[in-house]
Short mmCIF file of C-alpha atoms and ligand atoms in Angstrom, two decimals:
data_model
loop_
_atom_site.label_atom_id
_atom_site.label_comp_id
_atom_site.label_asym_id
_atom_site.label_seq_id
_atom_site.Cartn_x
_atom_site.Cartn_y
_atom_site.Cartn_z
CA UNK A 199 -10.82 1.74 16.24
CA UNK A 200 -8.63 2.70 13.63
CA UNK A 201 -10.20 3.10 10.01
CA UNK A 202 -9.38 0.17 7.37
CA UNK A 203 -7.41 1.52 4.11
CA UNK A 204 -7.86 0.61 0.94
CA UNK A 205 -5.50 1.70 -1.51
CA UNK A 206 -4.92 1.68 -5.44
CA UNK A 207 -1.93 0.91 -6.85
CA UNK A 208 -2.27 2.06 -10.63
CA UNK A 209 1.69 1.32 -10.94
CA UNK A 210 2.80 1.96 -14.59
CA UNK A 211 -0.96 2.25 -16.05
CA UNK A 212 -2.95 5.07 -16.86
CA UNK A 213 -3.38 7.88 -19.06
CA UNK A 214 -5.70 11.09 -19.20
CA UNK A 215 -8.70 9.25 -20.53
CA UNK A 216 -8.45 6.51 -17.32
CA UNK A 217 -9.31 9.20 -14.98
CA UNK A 218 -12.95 8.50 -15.55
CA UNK A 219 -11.93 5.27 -13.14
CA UNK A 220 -11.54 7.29 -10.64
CA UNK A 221 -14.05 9.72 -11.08
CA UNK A 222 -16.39 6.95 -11.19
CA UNK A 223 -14.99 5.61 -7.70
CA UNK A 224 -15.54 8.89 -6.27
CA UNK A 225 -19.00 9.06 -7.03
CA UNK A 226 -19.92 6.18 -5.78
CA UNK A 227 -18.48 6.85 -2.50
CA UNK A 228 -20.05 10.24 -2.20
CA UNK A 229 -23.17 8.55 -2.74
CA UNK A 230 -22.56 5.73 -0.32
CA UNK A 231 -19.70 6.05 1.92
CA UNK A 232 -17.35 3.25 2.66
CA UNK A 233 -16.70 1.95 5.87
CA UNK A 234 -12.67 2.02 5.12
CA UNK A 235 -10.19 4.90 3.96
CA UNK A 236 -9.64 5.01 0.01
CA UNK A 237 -7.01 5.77 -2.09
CA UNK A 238 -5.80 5.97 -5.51
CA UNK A 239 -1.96 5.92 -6.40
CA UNK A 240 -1.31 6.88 -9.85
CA UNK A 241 1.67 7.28 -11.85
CA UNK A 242 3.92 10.60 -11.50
CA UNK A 243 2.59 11.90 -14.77
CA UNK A 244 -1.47 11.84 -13.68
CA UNK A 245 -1.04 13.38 -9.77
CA UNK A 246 -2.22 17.12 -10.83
CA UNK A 247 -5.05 15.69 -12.98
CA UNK A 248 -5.46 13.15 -10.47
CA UNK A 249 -5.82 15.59 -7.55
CA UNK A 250 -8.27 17.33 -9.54
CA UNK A 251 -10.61 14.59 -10.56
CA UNK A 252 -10.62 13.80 -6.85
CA UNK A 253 -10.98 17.44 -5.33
CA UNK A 254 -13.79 17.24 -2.47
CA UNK A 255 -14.30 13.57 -2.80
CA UNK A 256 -13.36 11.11 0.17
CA UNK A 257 -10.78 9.13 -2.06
CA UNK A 258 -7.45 10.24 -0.75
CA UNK A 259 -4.54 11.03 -3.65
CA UNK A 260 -1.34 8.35 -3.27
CA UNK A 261 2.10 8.52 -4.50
CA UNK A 262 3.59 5.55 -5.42
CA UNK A 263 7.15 6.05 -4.25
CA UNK A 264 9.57 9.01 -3.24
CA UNK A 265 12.95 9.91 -3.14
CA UNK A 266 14.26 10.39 0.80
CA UNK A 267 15.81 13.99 0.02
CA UNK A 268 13.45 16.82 -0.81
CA UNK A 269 15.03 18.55 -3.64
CA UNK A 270 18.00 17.84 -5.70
CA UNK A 271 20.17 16.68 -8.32
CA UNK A 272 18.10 13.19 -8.39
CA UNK A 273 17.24 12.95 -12.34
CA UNK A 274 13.80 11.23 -13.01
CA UNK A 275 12.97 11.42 -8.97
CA UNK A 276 10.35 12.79 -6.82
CA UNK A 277 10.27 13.83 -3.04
CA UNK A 278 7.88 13.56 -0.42
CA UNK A 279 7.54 17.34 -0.23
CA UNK A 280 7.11 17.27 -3.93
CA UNK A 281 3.78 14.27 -3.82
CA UNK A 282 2.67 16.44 -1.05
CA UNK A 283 2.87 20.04 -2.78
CA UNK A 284 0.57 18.04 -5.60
CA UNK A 285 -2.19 16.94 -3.10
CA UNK A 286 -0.52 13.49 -2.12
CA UNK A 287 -1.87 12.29 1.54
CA UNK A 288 -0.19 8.86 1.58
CA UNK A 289 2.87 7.88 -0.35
CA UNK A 290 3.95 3.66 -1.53
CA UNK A 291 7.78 3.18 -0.28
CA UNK A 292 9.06 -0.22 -0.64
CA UNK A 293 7.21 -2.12 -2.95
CA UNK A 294 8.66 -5.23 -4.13
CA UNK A 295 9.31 -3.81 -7.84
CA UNK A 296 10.90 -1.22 -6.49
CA UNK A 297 13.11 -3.16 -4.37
CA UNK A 298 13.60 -5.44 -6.98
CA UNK A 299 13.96 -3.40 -10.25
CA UNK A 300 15.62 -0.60 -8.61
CA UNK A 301 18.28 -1.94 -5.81
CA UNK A 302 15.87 -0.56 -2.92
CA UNK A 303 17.47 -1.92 0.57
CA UNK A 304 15.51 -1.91 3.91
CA UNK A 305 17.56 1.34 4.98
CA UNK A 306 16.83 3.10 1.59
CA UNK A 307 12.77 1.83 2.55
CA UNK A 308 13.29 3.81 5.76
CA UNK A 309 15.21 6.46 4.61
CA UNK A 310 12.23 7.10 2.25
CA UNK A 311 9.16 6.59 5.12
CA UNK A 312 10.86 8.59 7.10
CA UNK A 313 11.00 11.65 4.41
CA UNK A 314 7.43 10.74 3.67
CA UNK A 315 6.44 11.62 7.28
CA UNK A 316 8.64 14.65 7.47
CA UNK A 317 6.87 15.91 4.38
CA UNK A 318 3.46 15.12 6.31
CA UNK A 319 2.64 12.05 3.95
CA UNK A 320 1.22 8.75 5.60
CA UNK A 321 4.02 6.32 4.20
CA UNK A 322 2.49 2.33 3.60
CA UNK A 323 5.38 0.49 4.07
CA UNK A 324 5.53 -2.67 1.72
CA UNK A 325 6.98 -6.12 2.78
CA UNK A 326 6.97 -9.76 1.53
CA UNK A 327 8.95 -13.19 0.65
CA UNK A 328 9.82 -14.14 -2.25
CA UNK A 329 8.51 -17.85 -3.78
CA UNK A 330 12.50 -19.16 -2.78
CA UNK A 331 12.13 -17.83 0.90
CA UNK A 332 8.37 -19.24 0.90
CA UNK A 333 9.19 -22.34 -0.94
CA UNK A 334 12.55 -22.42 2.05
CA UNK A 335 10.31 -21.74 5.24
CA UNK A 336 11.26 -18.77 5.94
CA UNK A 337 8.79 -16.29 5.41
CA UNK A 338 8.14 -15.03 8.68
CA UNK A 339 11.42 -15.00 9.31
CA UNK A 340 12.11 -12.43 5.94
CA UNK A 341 9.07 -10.43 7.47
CA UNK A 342 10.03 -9.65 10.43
CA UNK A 343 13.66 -8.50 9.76
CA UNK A 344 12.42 -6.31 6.52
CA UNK A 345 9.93 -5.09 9.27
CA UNK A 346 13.36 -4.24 11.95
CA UNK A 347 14.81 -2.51 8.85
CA UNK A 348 12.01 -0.69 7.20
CA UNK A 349 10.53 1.02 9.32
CA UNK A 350 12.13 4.23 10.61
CA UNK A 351 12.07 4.82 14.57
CA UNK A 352 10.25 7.67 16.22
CA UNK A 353 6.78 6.63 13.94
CA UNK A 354 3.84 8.22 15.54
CA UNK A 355 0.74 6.88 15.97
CA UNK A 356 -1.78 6.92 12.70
CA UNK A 357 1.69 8.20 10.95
CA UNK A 358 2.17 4.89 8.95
CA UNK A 359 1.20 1.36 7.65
CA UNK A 360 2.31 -1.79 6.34
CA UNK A 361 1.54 -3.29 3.69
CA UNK A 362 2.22 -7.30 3.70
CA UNK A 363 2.91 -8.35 -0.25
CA UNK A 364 3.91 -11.70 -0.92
CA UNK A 365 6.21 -11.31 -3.92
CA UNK A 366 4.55 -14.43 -5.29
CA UNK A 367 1.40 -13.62 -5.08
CA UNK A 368 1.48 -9.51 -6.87
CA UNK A 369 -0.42 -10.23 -10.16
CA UNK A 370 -0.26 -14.05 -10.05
CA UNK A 371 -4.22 -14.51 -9.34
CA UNK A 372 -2.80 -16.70 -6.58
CA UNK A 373 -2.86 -15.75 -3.13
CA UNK A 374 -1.83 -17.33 0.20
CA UNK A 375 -4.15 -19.41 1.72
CA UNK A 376 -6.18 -17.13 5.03
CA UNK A 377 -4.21 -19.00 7.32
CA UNK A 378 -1.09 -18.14 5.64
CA UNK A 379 -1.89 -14.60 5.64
CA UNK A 380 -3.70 -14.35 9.16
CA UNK A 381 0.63 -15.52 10.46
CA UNK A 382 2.00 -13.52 8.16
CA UNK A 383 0.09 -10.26 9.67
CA UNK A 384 0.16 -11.85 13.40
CA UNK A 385 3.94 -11.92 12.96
CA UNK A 386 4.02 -8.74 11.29
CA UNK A 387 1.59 -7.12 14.33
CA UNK A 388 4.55 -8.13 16.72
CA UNK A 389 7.28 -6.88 14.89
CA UNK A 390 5.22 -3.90 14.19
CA UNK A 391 5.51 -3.61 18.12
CA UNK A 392 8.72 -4.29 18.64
CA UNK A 393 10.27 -1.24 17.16
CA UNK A 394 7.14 1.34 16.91
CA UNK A 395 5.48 0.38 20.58
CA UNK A 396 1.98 1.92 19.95
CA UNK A 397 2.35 3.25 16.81
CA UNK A 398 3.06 -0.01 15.68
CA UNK A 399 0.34 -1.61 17.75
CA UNK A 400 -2.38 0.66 15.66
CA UNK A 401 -0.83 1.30 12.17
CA UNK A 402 -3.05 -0.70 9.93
CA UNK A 403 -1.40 -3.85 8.05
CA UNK A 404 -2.98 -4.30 4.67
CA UNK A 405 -2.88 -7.38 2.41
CA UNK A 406 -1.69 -6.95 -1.26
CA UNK A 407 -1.35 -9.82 -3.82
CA UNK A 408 -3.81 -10.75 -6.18
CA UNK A 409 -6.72 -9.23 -4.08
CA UNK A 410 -9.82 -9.32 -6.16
CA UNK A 411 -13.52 -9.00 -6.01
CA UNK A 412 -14.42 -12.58 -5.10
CA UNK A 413 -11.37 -12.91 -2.47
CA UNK A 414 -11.49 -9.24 -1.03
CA UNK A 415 -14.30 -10.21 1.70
CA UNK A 416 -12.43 -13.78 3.16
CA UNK A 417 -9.20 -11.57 3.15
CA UNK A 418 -10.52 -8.57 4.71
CA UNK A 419 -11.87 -10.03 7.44
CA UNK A 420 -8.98 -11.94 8.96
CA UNK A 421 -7.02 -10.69 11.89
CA UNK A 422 -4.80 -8.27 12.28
CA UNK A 423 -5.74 -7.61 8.67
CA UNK A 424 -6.80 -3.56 8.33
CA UNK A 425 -7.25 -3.22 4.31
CA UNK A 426 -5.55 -3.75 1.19
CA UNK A 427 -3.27 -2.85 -1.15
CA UNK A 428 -4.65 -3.47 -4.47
CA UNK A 429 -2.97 -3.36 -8.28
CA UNK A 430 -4.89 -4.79 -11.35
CA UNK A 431 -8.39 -4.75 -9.47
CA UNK A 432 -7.75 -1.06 -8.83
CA UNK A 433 -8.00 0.07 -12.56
CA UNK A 434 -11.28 -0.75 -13.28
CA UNK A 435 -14.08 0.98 -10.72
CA UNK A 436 -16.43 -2.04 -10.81
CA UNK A 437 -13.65 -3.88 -9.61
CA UNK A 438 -12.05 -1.62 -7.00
CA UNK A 439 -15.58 -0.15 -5.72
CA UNK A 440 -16.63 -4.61 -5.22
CA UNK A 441 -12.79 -4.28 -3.11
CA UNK A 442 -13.98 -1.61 -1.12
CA UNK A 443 -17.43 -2.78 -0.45
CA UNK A 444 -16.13 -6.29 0.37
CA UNK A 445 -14.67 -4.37 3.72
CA UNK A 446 -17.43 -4.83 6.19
C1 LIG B 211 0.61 -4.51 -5.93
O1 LIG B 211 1.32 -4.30 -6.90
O2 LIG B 211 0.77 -3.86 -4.89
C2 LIG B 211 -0.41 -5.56 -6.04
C3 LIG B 211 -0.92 -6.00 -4.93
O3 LIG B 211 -0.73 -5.98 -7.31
P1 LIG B 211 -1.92 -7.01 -7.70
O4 LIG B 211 -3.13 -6.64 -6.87
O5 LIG B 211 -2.13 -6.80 -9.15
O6 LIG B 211 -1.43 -8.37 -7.34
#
């Protein structure tokens, strides 16, 4: 059975004196282990300090996106070979504020998961409607095809995995209802299928949207569903660690 992931998505938060977070996580899983993966993506600026504060713990070290070249003229950038080089083990490509703030298409998404494996990373590759498409029925339908056109071909298995984020629901405190998310991830399974055969029938699909302690257990358990992708709840370790415990 393939281990659940839960990962951290500090986004544009944290300074020096917010590594005692994660310090704090890591201690707690040394002293009892949890039953899924963990990891912490911080901003660009902590990933040295990061990989420090984490060195021999279980809590893997995340990027949260890369650039699809390795080294360049790309001002303000960062490569997969680059997140690596800095202790990275998994890399964010594809979240919705990057899409949205910063013009990312499904074949830029690939482009970038693809240099992420190249560069020996474990790319989570994010998808998810927007309210309009939800609000217009057609949220499976948005799914599946950012699926088709995220996802590079030739994944192997344990290389990747999804990450199912309804736009709407990323820092709303409102999530989909489980039934809502138990299609979403059914639909995403077969897509998943479709163009990464078994890769895609064993790459984990986590939720992300709003996931907090007192909906982390009802979400974690539904099918198809193999961890989560967590923002606010992940910058506090009360919160995160009541996340990661919440995955039976
Ligand atoms: C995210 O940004 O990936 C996310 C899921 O954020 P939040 O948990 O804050 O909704």
């Amino acid at each position: 059975m393939v281990r659940p992931l839960i990962a951290g998505n500090w986004k544009m938060n944290g300074l020096g004196r917010d590594l005692a977070e994660a310090r704090a996580v890591a201690a707690s899983l040394a002293e009892t282990p949890a039953e899924s993966r963990v990891a912490i993506c911080p901003p660009a600026t902590l990933l040295a300090r990061m990989a420090e504060a984490l060195s021999g713990s279980s809590v893997l070290l995340g990027g949260q996106d890369c650039h699809a070249e390795p080294s360049g003229a790309f001002t303000g950038d960062i490569s997969a070979e680059m997140l690596a080089d800095a202790g990275a083990r998994l890399v964010i490509v594809g979240h919705s504020e990057r899409r949205a703030g910063h013009g990312e298409t499904d074949a830029m998404v690939a482009a970038k998961a693809a240099a992420a494996v190249r560069a020996g990373l474990q790319p989570i590759v994010c998808v998810g409607e927007s309210r309009a498409q939800r609000d217009a029925g057609q949220t499976l339908e948005v799914i599946r095809r950012q699926v088709a056109g995220s996802i590079p071909p030739g994944m192997a298995e344990g290389g990747f995995a999804l990450a199912y984020e309804p736009i709407w629901a990323i820092g709303a405190g409102a999530t989909p209802t489980p039934d809502e998310i138990a299609a979403g991830a059914a639909a995403l399974r077969q897509s998943l299928i479709d163009c990464a055969g078994a890769a895609g029938r064993t790459a984990p699909i986590l939720y992300g949207g709003s996931v907090k302690p007192d909906n982390a257990a009802q979400i974690l358990k539904l099918p198809e569903i193999g961890g989560a992708l967590v923002g606010g709840a992940s910058l506090k370790a009360a919160d995160f660690l009541a996340i990661i415990r919440a995955q039976a």
